[in-house]
């Protein structure tokens, strides 16, 4: 049976079409076959609606026949009338069909996506497209899209230009240790660990504010709840700054813009589904020097940073930093500054005393950003690179600073981590559209 060629109406638009004949397409969510009537719950990305087929109506016999031979999660095209009915729990409306076409047949599902408790996370990832049908997971994708939209909007408004840098590169982009090597015809190429060098190159090219949202690859063999081998970086860089304070200030505004958008659109739903409050921070976020942070963590929580991490943070320190941020500053965010230059990349600027002009931002116990003023002076940059023992690999990058390059700075946010923390999810596997880790390359 072929249905109408009218435009499809989605669930959230149906109430505008009461009394009209419409076409609806979606999944079959549930079939409740009663003595006198068959209720079919239909679902699309915007919600659920009831389709009601009266058994006493002779004309409905072929429709009932089709539905009796169809399993839930098959997809359907329905032509029918939208009718108001107070007794219907789903929005007080129902569709009375005149034509039904099954557009694809579903087999029995490997698990009940409506009840994911107890379903192994690996099984869920194996069948991600089924796992995603749980409305919780739809919301994760919507929130990720929404925060990206909010942050993008903010940057466009502030005259940033979006760029797209290559992910296949001829030399390791940040450091050689955690880079994926790929065969590139008869030579080697690498997957970009960050758009770092290219966003800076754009500034040397005369664009003064750039950003990129794109894939970042890290060959880190770590199985933590916040590491992936491929994630989405939200990176930006801008020129003519006075210090890394300008960079932190811009990041504050950017996050406030993104979080405000999410709260406006999904705040209530996030609270209902995840039990998490979207808190809009106020400027300025607290800042703390690493040395003072160590002291506070020692005095308050009896925590001392292990020897090998001195000059840097570790996971435990990040957790306690959140506690401190809440207790002392009534903030969920904390900027940590004054990292040891030896622990940070060579492209971060140091002042005349060798003090690093960079920072990390910790949110809800996890690092979400690294940022800095960059060393834009060719001679100093070459010196920093040499000190780190970086030779040939960064030669091409150093060239960007040889022919004039404005003072600048920027940062990179891990978008997956941002969404994970925003929703209070237990890990990055739950958060990413398709997780990539040391043991996962599929689907
Ligand atoms: P960094 O290496 O700190 O800095 O990365 C920036 C942010 O990316 C996120 N992140 C990760 N997320 C998931 N899985 C991983 N394996 C992973 N590694 C990092 C974190 C981190 O804060 N070029 C600099 C940024 C800059 O200075 O502009 C950089 O890449 O949230």
CSV table of C-alpha atoms and ligand atoms in Angstrom, one decimal:
chain,number,residue,atom,x,y,z
A,1,UNK,CA,0.0,0.0,0.0
A,2,UNK,CA,1.5,3.3,-0.9
A,3,UNK,CA,0.6,6.3,1.3
A,4,UNK,CA,0.3,9.9,0.6
A,5,UNK,CA,3.2,12.1,-0.7
A,6,UNK,CA,2.4,14.9,1.8
A,7,UNK,CA,5.2,16.2,3.9
A,8,UNK,CA,5.8,14.3,7.1
A,9,UNK,CA,4.7,15.9,10.4
A,10,UNK,CA,6.9,15.2,13.4
A,11,UNK,CA,5.4,14.4,16.8
A,12,UNK,CA,6.1,17.9,18.3
A,13,UNK,CA,4.2,19.5,15.4
A,14,UNK,CA,1.2,17.2,15.4
A,15,UNK,CA,-0.9,19.4,17.7
A,16,UNK,CA,-0.9,22.1,15.1
A,17,UNK,CA,-2.7,19.8,12.7
A,18,UNK,CA,-5.7,18.6,14.7
A,19,UNK,CA,-8.5,17.7,12.4
A,20,UNK,CA,-6.2,17.4,9.3
A,21,UNK,CA,-5.0,14.4,7.4
A,22,UNK,CA,-1.3,14.1,7.8
A,23,UNK,CA,1.6,11.8,7.1
A,24,UNK,CA,3.7,10.6,9.9
A,25,UNK,CA,6.9,8.5,9.7
A,26,UNK,CA,8.8,7.0,12.6
A,27,UNK,CA,9.6,3.9,14.6
A,28,UNK,CA,7.0,1.6,16.2
A,29,UNK,CA,7.7,2.0,19.9
A,30,UNK,CA,5.0,-0.4,21.3
A,31,UNK,CA,2.0,-2.3,20.2
A,32,UNK,CA,-0.9,-2.8,22.6
A,33,UNK,CA,-3.3,-5.3,21.1
A,34,UNK,CA,-6.6,-5.1,23.1
A,35,UNK,CA,-9.9,-6.9,22.5
A,36,UNK,CA,-11.6,-4.0,20.7
A,37,UNK,CA,-8.8,-1.8,19.7
A,38,UNK,CA,-5.1,-1.8,18.8
A,39,UNK,CA,-3.0,1.0,20.2
A,40,UNK,CA,0.3,1.5,18.5
A,41,UNK,CA,2.8,3.9,20.0
A,42,UNK,CA,4.9,5.7,17.3
A,43,UNK,CA,8.1,7.5,17.9
A,44,UNK,CA,10.4,10.0,16.1
A,45,UNK,CA,13.3,12.1,17.3
A,46,UNK,CA,10.9,14.6,18.8
A,47,UNK,CA,8.6,12.3,20.9
A,48,UNK,CA,5.9,9.7,20.9
A,49,UNK,CA,2.3,9.6,19.7
A,50,UNK,CA,-0.5,7.1,19.9
A,51,UNK,CA,-2.1,5.6,16.8
A,52,UNK,CA,-5.5,4.0,17.4
A,53,UNK,CA,-7.0,1.3,15.2
A,54,UNK,CA,-10.6,0.4,16.1
A,55,UNK,CA,-11.2,-3.3,15.4
A,56,UNK,CA,-15.0,-2.8,14.8
A,57,UNK,CA,-14.3,-0.7,11.7
A,58,UNK,CA,-14.3,-3.0,8.7
A,59,UNK,CA,-12.0,-0.7,6.7
A,60,UNK,CA,-9.3,-1.3,9.4
A,61,UNK,CA,-9.0,-5.0,8.7
A,62,UNK,CA,-5.9,-4.6,6.3
A,63,UNK,CA,-4.3,-2.2,8.7
A,64,UNK,CA,-4.7,-4.6,11.6
A,65,UNK,CA,-3.4,-7.4,9.5
A,66,UNK,CA,-0.2,-5.4,8.7
A,67,UNK,CA,0.3,-4.5,12.4
A,68,UNK,CA,-0.2,-8.1,13.6
A,69,UNK,CA,2.7,-9.2,11.4
A,70,UNK,CA,5.1,-6.4,12.4
A,71,UNK,CA,7.5,-6.2,15.3
A,72,UNK,CA,8.3,-3.2,17.4
A,73,UNK,CA,11.1,-1.0,16.2
A,74,UNK,CA,10.2,-1.5,12.6
A,75,UNK,CA,9.7,1.8,10.8
A,76,UNK,CA,6.3,2.9,9.5
A,77,UNK,CA,4.7,5.5,7.3
A,78,UNK,CA,1.2,6.4,8.4
A,79,UNK,CA,-1.4,8.5,6.6
A,80,UNK,CA,-4.2,9.5,9.0
A,81,UNK,CA,-6.1,12.1,10.8
A,82,UNK,CA,-4.9,13.9,13.9
A,83,UNK,CA,-7.7,13.8,16.5
A,84,UNK,CA,-8.0,15.4,19.9
A,85,UNK,CA,-8.8,12.9,22.7
A,86,UNK,CA,-8.4,13.9,26.3
A,87,UNK,CA,-8.2,10.3,27.4
A,88,UNK,CA,-4.8,9.8,25.5
A,89,UNK,CA,-1.9,10.3,27.9
A,90,UNK,CA,0.5,11.2,25.2
A,91,UNK,CA,-0.3,14.9,24.5
A,92,UNK,CA,-4.1,14.4,24.4
A,93,UNK,CA,-4.0,13.6,20.6
A,94,UNK,CA,-4.0,10.4,18.5
A,95,UNK,CA,-3.6,9.5,14.9
A,96,UNK,CA,-6.5,7.6,13.3
A,97,UNK,CA,-4.8,5.9,10.3
A,98,UNK,CA,-6.3,5.3,6.8
A,99,UNK,CA,-3.1,3.9,5.4
A,100,UNK,CA,-0.1,2.1,6.8
A,101,UNK,CA,3.2,1.2,5.1
A,102,UNK,CA,6.0,-0.7,6.9
A,103,UNK,CA,9.1,1.0,5.6
A,104,UNK,CA,11.5,-1.5,7.2
A,105,UNK,CA,11.1,-4.6,9.4
A,106,UNK,CA,13.0,-5.0,12.7
A,107,UNK,CA,14.2,-8.3,14.1
A,108,UNK,CA,14.1,-9.0,17.8
A,109,UNK,CA,16.5,-6.5,19.5
A,110,UNK,CA,19.7,-7.6,21.4
A,111,UNK,CA,18.6,-5.7,24.5
A,112,UNK,CA,15.9,-3.5,25.8
A,113,UNK,CA,17.1,0.0,25.2
A,114,UNK,CA,14.5,1.4,27.5
A,115,UNK,CA,16.1,-0.3,30.4
A,116,UNK,CA,19.8,-0.1,30.1
A,117,UNK,CA,20.5,-0.9,33.8
A,118,UNK,CA,22.6,-4.0,33.8
A,119,UNK,CA,23.3,-3.9,30.1
A,120,UNK,CA,27.1,-4.2,29.7
A,121,UNK,CA,28.6,-1.0,28.3
A,122,UNK,CA,30.5,-2.9,25.6
A,123,UNK,CA,27.3,-4.5,24.4
A,124,UNK,CA,25.7,-1.1,24.3
A,125,UNK,CA,28.6,0.2,22.3
A,126,UNK,CA,28.5,-2.8,19.9
A,127,UNK,CA,24.9,-1.8,19.1
A,128,UNK,CA,25.3,1.9,19.5
A,129,UNK,CA,22.5,2.7,17.1
A,130,UNK,CA,20.1,0.8,19.3
A,131,UNK,CA,21.5,2.1,22.6
A,132,UNK,CA,20.9,5.6,21.1
A,133,UNK,CA,17.2,5.0,20.9
A,134,UNK,CA,17.0,5.5,24.6
A,135,UNK,CA,15.8,9.1,25.1
A,136,UNK,CA,18.6,9.7,27.5
A,137,UNK,CA,21.1,9.1,24.8
A,138,UNK,CA,19.2,11.3,22.3
A,139,UNK,CA,19.4,14.0,24.9
A,140,UNK,CA,23.2,13.6,25.1
A,141,UNK,CA,23.5,14.2,21.4
A,142,UNK,CA,21.1,17.2,21.5
A,143,UNK,CA,23.0,18.8,24.4
A,144,UNK,CA,26.4,18.3,22.7
A,145,UNK,CA,24.9,20.0,19.6
A,146,UNK,CA,23.4,22.7,21.6
A,147,UNK,CA,26.5,23.7,23.6
A,148,UNK,CA,28.5,23.7,20.3
A,149,UNK,CA,25.8,25.9,18.8
A,150,UNK,CA,26.0,28.3,21.7
A,151,UNK,CA,29.7,28.5,21.7
A,152,UNK,CA,29.9,28.9,17.9
A,153,UNK,CA,27.3,31.6,18.0
A,154,UNK,CA,29.3,33.5,20.5
A,155,UNK,CA,32.5,33.3,18.4
A,156,UNK,CA,30.7,34.3,15.2
A,157,UNK,CA,29.3,37.3,17.0
A,158,UNK,CA,32.8,38.2,18.2
A,159,UNK,CA,34.2,38.0,14.6
A,160,UNK,CA,35.9,34.6,14.8
A,161,UNK,CA,36.4,32.7,11.6
A,162,UNK,CA,35.9,29.0,11.6
A,163,UNK,CA,38.7,27.0,10.0
A,164,UNK,CA,39.3,23.4,9.0
A,165,UNK,CA,42.8,22.2,9.4
A,166,UNK,CA,44.1,18.9,8.0
A,167,UNK,CA,44.1,15.8,10.2
A,168,UNK,CA,46.7,14.0,8.0
A,169,UNK,CA,50.0,15.6,8.7
A,170,UNK,CA,53.6,15.1,7.8
A,171,UNK,CA,55.1,15.4,11.3
A,172,UNK,CA,53.9,14.9,14.8
A,173,UNK,CA,52.0,18.0,15.8
A,174,UNK,CA,52.6,18.4,19.6
A,175,UNK,CA,55.1,15.8,20.7
A,176,UNK,CA,56.1,12.5,19.2
A,177,UNK,CA,55.0,10.2,22.0
A,178,UNK,CA,51.3,9.8,21.6
A,179,UNK,CA,50.8,10.2,17.9
A,180,UNK,CA,49.2,7.6,15.5
A,181,UNK,CA,51.3,6.8,12.5
A,182,UNK,CA,49.6,5.9,9.2
A,183,UNK,CA,50.9,4.6,6.0
A,184,UNK,CA,50.7,7.3,3.4
A,185,UNK,CA,51.5,5.8,0.0
A,186,UNK,CA,55.3,5.1,0.2
A,187,UNK,CA,55.9,7.2,3.3
A,188,UNK,CA,54.6,7.8,6.8
A,189,UNK,CA,52.0,10.3,7.9
A,190,UNK,CA,50.5,11.0,11.3
A,191,UNK,CA,47.0,11.8,12.6
A,192,UNK,CA,46.8,15.3,14.1
A,193,UNK,CA,47.0,15.4,17.9
A,194,UNK,CA,45.5,18.9,17.9
A,195,UNK,CA,45.0,21.8,15.4
A,196,UNK,CA,47.5,23.7,17.5
A,197,UNK,CA,50.1,24.5,14.9
A,198,UNK,CA,47.6,25.3,12.1
A,199,UNK,CA,45.4,27.6,14.2
A,200,UNK,CA,48.5,29.6,15.0
A,201,UNK,CA,49.5,29.5,11.3
A,202,UNK,CA,46.1,31.1,10.5
A,203,UNK,CA,47.1,34.1,12.7
A,204,UNK,CA,50.5,34.3,10.9
A,205,UNK,CA,48.3,34.4,7.8
A,206,UNK,CA,46.5,37.5,8.9
A,207,UNK,CA,43.3,36.1,10.3
A,208,UNK,CA,43.1,37.5,13.8
A,209,UNK,CA,40.5,35.3,15.5
A,210,UNK,CA,40.0,31.6,14.5
A,211,UNK,CA,38.4,28.5,15.8
A,212,UNK,CA,37.9,24.9,14.9
A,213,UNK,CA,35.7,22.1,16.0
A,214,UNK,CA,37.1,18.9,14.8
A,215,UNK,CA,38.6,15.5,15.5
A,216,UNK,CA,41.8,15.1,17.6
A,217,UNK,CA,43.7,11.9,17.8
A,218,UNK,CA,45.8,10.7,20.7
A,219,UNK,CA,47.7,7.3,20.8
A,220,UNK,CA,47.2,7.1,24.5
A,221,UNK,CA,46.9,3.6,25.8
A,222,UNK,CA,44.8,4.7,28.8
A,223,UNK,CA,41.6,3.2,29.9
A,224,UNK,CA,40.2,5.9,32.1
A,225,UNK,CA,36.7,7.3,32.2
A,226,UNK,CA,37.9,10.5,30.4
A,227,UNK,CA,40.4,9.4,27.8
A,228,UNK,CA,39.6,8.5,24.2
A,229,UNK,CA,41.9,7.9,21.3
A,230,UNK,CA,39.8,10.2,19.1
A,231,UNK,CA,37.8,13.0,20.5
A,232,UNK,CA,36.3,16.3,19.4
A,233,UNK,CA,38.4,19.4,20.1
A,234,UNK,CA,36.9,22.8,20.4
A,235,UNK,CA,40.0,24.9,19.7
A,236,UNK,CA,40.5,28.6,19.3
A,237,UNK,CA,43.3,31.1,18.9
A,238,UNK,CA,43.2,34.9,18.7
A,239,UNK,CA,45.7,37.7,18.1
A,240,UNK,CA,46.8,41.0,19.8
A,241,UNK,CA,46.3,39.8,23.4
A,242,UNK,CA,48.1,41.4,26.3
A,243,UNK,CA,48.5,38.3,28.4
A,244,UNK,CA,47.0,34.9,29.0
A,245,UNK,CA,44.5,36.7,31.3
A,246,UNK,CA,42.8,37.8,28.0
A,247,UNK,CA,42.6,34.1,27.0
A,248,UNK,CA,41.0,33.0,30.3
A,249,UNK,CA,38.6,35.9,30.1
A,250,UNK,CA,37.4,34.9,26.7
A,251,UNK,CA,37.1,31.3,27.8
A,252,UNK,CA,34.8,32.4,30.6
A,253,UNK,CA,32.6,34.3,28.2
A,254,UNK,CA,32.5,31.3,25.8
A,255,UNK,CA,31.5,28.8,28.4
A,256,UNK,CA,28.9,31.1,29.9
A,257,UNK,CA,27.4,31.5,26.4
A,258,UNK,CA,27.4,27.8,25.7
A,259,UNK,CA,26.0,26.8,29.1
A,260,UNK,CA,23.3,29.5,28.9
A,261,UNK,CA,22.1,28.1,25.6
A,262,UNK,CA,21.9,24.6,27.1
A,263,UNK,CA,20.1,25.7,30.2
A,264,UNK,CA,17.6,27.7,28.3
A,265,UNK,CA,16.8,24.9,25.9
A,266,UNK,CA,17.4,21.7,27.9
A,267,UNK,CA,17.9,22.8,31.6
A,268,UNK,CA,14.6,21.2,32.8
A,269,UNK,CA,15.0,18.1,30.8
A,270,UNK,CA,18.6,17.6,32.0
A,271,UNK,CA,17.4,17.9,35.6
A,272,UNK,CA,14.6,15.4,35.0
A,273,UNK,CA,16.6,12.8,33.1
A,274,UNK,CA,20.1,13.1,34.6
A,275,UNK,CA,19.3,14.8,37.9
A,276,UNK,CA,22.0,17.4,37.1
A,277,UNK,CA,21.6,21.1,37.5
A,278,UNK,CA,23.1,23.3,34.7
A,279,UNK,CA,24.8,26.0,36.6
A,280,UNK,CA,25.7,29.2,34.7
A,281,UNK,CA,29.0,30.4,36.2
A,282,UNK,CA,29.8,34.0,36.9
A,283,UNK,CA,32.9,35.9,35.8
A,284,UNK,CA,35.7,35.8,36.9
A,285,UNK,CA,36.2,32.1,37.7
A,286,UNK,CA,38.7,31.7,40.6
A,287,UNK,CA,42.3,31.4,39.7
A,288,UNK,CA,45.0,29.6,41.8
A,289,UNK,CA,48.7,29.2,41.4
A,290,UNK,CA,49.8,25.6,41.3
A,291,UNK,CA,52.1,26.1,44.4
A,292,UNK,CA,49.2,27.6,46.4
A,293,UNK,CA,46.9,24.8,45.2
A,294,UNK,CA,49.4,22.2,46.5
A,295,UNK,CA,49.4,24.0,49.9
A,296,UNK,CA,45.6,24.1,50.1
A,297,UNK,CA,45.2,20.5,49.1
A,298,UNK,CA,47.8,19.5,51.7
A,299,UNK,CA,46.2,21.7,54.5
A,300,UNK,CA,42.6,20.8,53.8
A,301,UNK,CA,42.7,17.3,52.5
A,302,UNK,CA,46.1,16.0,53.5
A,303,UNK,CA,46.9,15.4,49.9
A,304,UNK,CA,50.5,15.7,48.5
A,305,UNK,CA,51.2,15.5,44.8
A,306,UNK,CA,53.5,12.5,44.0
A,307,UNK,CA,57.1,13.4,43.1
A,308,UNK,CA,56.7,12.5,39.5
A,309,UNK,CA,53.8,14.9,39.1
A,310,UNK,CA,55.3,17.9,40.8
A,311,UNK,CA,54.9,21.0,38.6
A,312,UNK,CA,51.7,19.4,37.2
A,313,UNK,CA,48.4,17.9,38.2
A,314,UNK,CA,47.1,14.4,38.4
A,315,UNK,CA,43.5,12.9,38.5
A,316,UNK,CA,43.3,13.0,42.3
A,317,UNK,CA,44.5,16.6,42.5
A,318,UNK,CA,41.9,17.6,39.9
A,319,UNK,CA,39.1,15.9,42.0
A,320,UNK,CA,40.2,17.7,45.1
A,321,UNK,CA,40.6,21.0,43.2
A,322,UNK,CA,36.9,20.8,42.5
A,323,UNK,CA,36.2,20.3,46.2
A,324,UNK,CA,38.3,23.3,47.0
A,325,UNK,CA,36.7,25.4,44.3
A,326,UNK,CA,33.3,24.7,45.8
A,327,UNK,CA,34.3,25.1,49.4
A,328,UNK,CA,36.5,28.1,49.2
A,329,UNK,CA,35.1,30.0,46.1
A,330,UNK,CA,31.6,28.7,45.7
A,331,UNK,CA,32.5,27.9,42.1
A,332,UNK,CA,32.4,24.7,40.0
A,333,UNK,CA,35.3,26.0,37.9
A,334,UNK,CA,38.9,26.7,38.8
A,335,UNK,CA,41.8,28.1,36.6
A,336,UNK,CA,45.1,26.7,37.7
A,337,UNK,CA,48.2,28.7,36.6
A,338,UNK,CA,51.9,28.7,37.1
A,339,UNK,CA,52.6,25.2,35.9
A,340,UNK,CA,56.3,24.2,35.6
A,341,UNK,CA,57.6,25.1,32.1
A,342,UNK,CA,59.3,21.7,32.0
A,343,UNK,CA,55.8,20.0,32.1
A,344,UNK,CA,54.2,22.1,29.4
A,345,UNK,CA,54.6,22.4,25.6
A,346,UNK,CA,57.4,24.5,24.1
A,347,UNK,CA,55.0,26.8,22.4
A,348,UNK,CA,53.6,28.2,25.7
A,349,UNK,CA,55.2,31.6,26.4
A,350,UNK,CA,57.4,32.1,29.5
A,351,UNK,CA,57.9,35.5,31.0
A,352,UNK,CA,61.3,37.1,31.6
A,353,UNK,CA,61.7,35.0,34.8
A,354,UNK,CA,60.8,31.8,33.0
A,355,UNK,CA,57.3,31.7,34.4
A,356,UNK,CA,54.8,29.9,32.2
A,357,UNK,CA,52.0,32.0,30.7
A,358,UNK,CA,49.5,29.2,30.5
A,359,UNK,CA,46.7,27.5,32.4
A,360,UNK,CA,44.4,24.6,32.8
A,361,UNK,CA,40.7,24.8,33.6
A,362,UNK,CA,39.3,22.3,36.0
A,363,UNK,CA,35.5,21.7,36.0
A,364,UNK,CA,33.7,19.4,38.3
A,365,UNK,CA,37.0,17.5,39.0
A,366,UNK,CA,38.3,17.1,35.5
A,367,UNK,CA,40.6,19.1,33.3
A,368,UNK,CA,38.6,20.4,30.4
A,369,UNK,CA,41.0,22.9,28.8
A,370,UNK,CA,44.6,23.8,28.3
A,371,UNK,CA,45.4,27.3,27.2
A,372,UNK,CA,48.2,29.9,27.0
A,373,UNK,CA,49.7,32.9,25.6
A,374,UNK,CA,51.9,31.5,22.8
A,375,UNK,CA,55.5,32.3,22.1
A,376,UNK,CA,55.2,34.2,18.9
A,377,UNK,CA,58.8,35.5,18.7
A,378,UNK,CA,60.8,33.4,16.3
A,379,UNK,CA,64.1,33.4,18.2
A,380,UNK,CA,62.6,32.6,21.6
A,381,UNK,CA,60.4,29.9,20.1
A,382,UNK,CA,63.4,28.2,18.4
A,383,UNK,CA,65.2,28.3,21.8
A,384,UNK,CA,62.2,26.7,23.6
A,385,UNK,CA,61.9,24.0,21.0
A,386,UNK,CA,65.6,23.3,21.2
A,387,UNK,CA,65.4,23.0,25.0
A,388,UNK,CA,62.7,20.4,24.7
A,389,UNK,CA,64.9,18.5,22.3
A,390,UNK,CA,62.5,19.0,19.4
A,391,UNK,CA,64.3,19.2,16.2
A,392,UNK,CA,63.2,18.4,12.7
A,393,UNK,CA,59.6,17.7,13.6
A,394,UNK,CA,58.8,21.3,14.4
A,395,UNK,CA,60.9,23.0,11.8
A,396,UNK,CA,58.0,23.6,9.5
A,397,UNK,CA,56.0,25.1,12.4
A,398,UNK,CA,58.9,27.4,13.4
A,399,UNK,CA,58.7,28.9,9.9
A,400,UNK,CA,55.3,30.3,10.6
A,401,UNK,CA,56.9,32.9,12.9
A,402,UNK,CA,59.7,34.0,10.7
A,403,UNK,CA,57.9,36.5,8.6
A,404,UNK,CA,55.8,38.4,11.2
A,405,UNK,CA,53.2,37.0,13.6
A,406,UNK,CA,51.1,38.9,16.0
A,407,UNK,CA,51.2,38.2,19.8
A,408,UNK,CA,48.4,35.7,20.4
A,409,UNK,CA,47.0,33.0,22.6
A,410,UNK,CA,44.3,30.4,22.7
A,411,UNK,CA,43.0,27.2,24.2
A,412,UNK,CA,41.5,23.8,23.4
A,413,UNK,CA,38.4,22.4,25.1
A,414,UNK,CA,37.7,18.7,25.1
A,415,UNK,CA,34.1,18.8,23.9
A,416,UNK,CA,33.4,15.2,25.0
A,417,UNK,CA,34.6,15.8,28.5
A,418,UNK,CA,32.6,19.1,28.6
A,419,UNK,CA,29.4,17.2,27.8
A,420,UNK,CA,30.2,14.3,30.1
A,421,UNK,CA,30.7,16.7,33.1
A,422,UNK,CA,27.7,18.9,32.1
A,423,UNK,CA,25.3,15.9,32.3
A,424,UNK,CA,27.1,14.1,35.1
A,425,UNK,CA,27.7,11.0,33.0
A,426,UNK,CA,30.0,8.3,34.4
A,427,UNK,CA,32.4,8.3,31.5
A,428,UNK,CA,33.4,9.3,28.0
A,429,UNK,CA,32.1,6.0,26.6
A,430,UNK,CA,28.6,7.0,27.7
A,431,UNK,CA,29.2,10.4,26.1
A,432,UNK,CA,30.8,10.0,22.7
A,433,UNK,CA,28.6,9.4,19.7
A,434,UNK,CA,31.0,6.6,18.9
A,435,UNK,CA,33.7,5.9,21.4
A,436,UNK,CA,37.3,5.2,20.3
A,437,UNK,CA,39.7,3.7,22.7
A,438,UNK,CA,42.7,1.3,22.8
A,439,UNK,CA,40.3,-1.7,22.3
A,440,UNK,CA,37.6,-0.2,20.2
A,441,UNK,CA,37.4,0.7,16.6
A,442,UNK,CA,33.9,-0.5,15.8
A,443,UNK,CA,31.2,0.2,14.9
B,1,LIG,P1,45.5,19.3,25.7
B,1,LIG,O1,46.4,18.2,25.2
B,1,LIG,O2,45.5,19.6,27.1
B,1,LIG,O3,45.9,20.6,24.9
B,1,LIG,O4,44.0,19.0,25.1
B,1,LIG,C1,43.0,19.9,25.3
B,1,LIG,C2,41.8,19.3,26.0
B,1,LIG,O5,41.4,18.1,25.3
B,1,LIG,C3,40.8,17.2,26.2
B,1,LIG,N1,41.6,15.9,26.1
B,1,LIG,C4,41.0,14.7,25.9
B,1,LIG,N2,39.7,14.3,25.9
B,1,LIG,C5,39.4,13.0,25.7
B,1,LIG,N3,40.4,12.1,25.5
B,1,LIG,C6,41.7,12.4,25.6
B,1,LIG,N4,42.6,11.5,25.4
B,1,LIG,C7,42.1,13.8,25.8
B,1,LIG,N5,43.2,14.4,25.9
B,1,LIG,C8,42.9,15.7,26.0
B,1,LIG,C9,41.0,17.8,27.6
B,1,LIG,C10,42.1,18.8,27.4
B,1,LIG,O6,42.0,19.8,28.3
B,1,LIG,N6,47.0,22.3,21.9
B,1,LIG,C11,46.5,22.2,23.3
B,1,LIG,C12,45.4,23.2,23.5
B,1,LIG,C13,45.8,24.6,23.5
B,1,LIG,O7,46.7,25.0,24.2
B,1,LIG,O8,45.1,25.4,22.7
B,1,LIG,C14,46.1,20.8,23.6
B,1,LIG,O9,45.8,20.0,22.8
B,1,LIG,O10,39.8,18.4,27.9
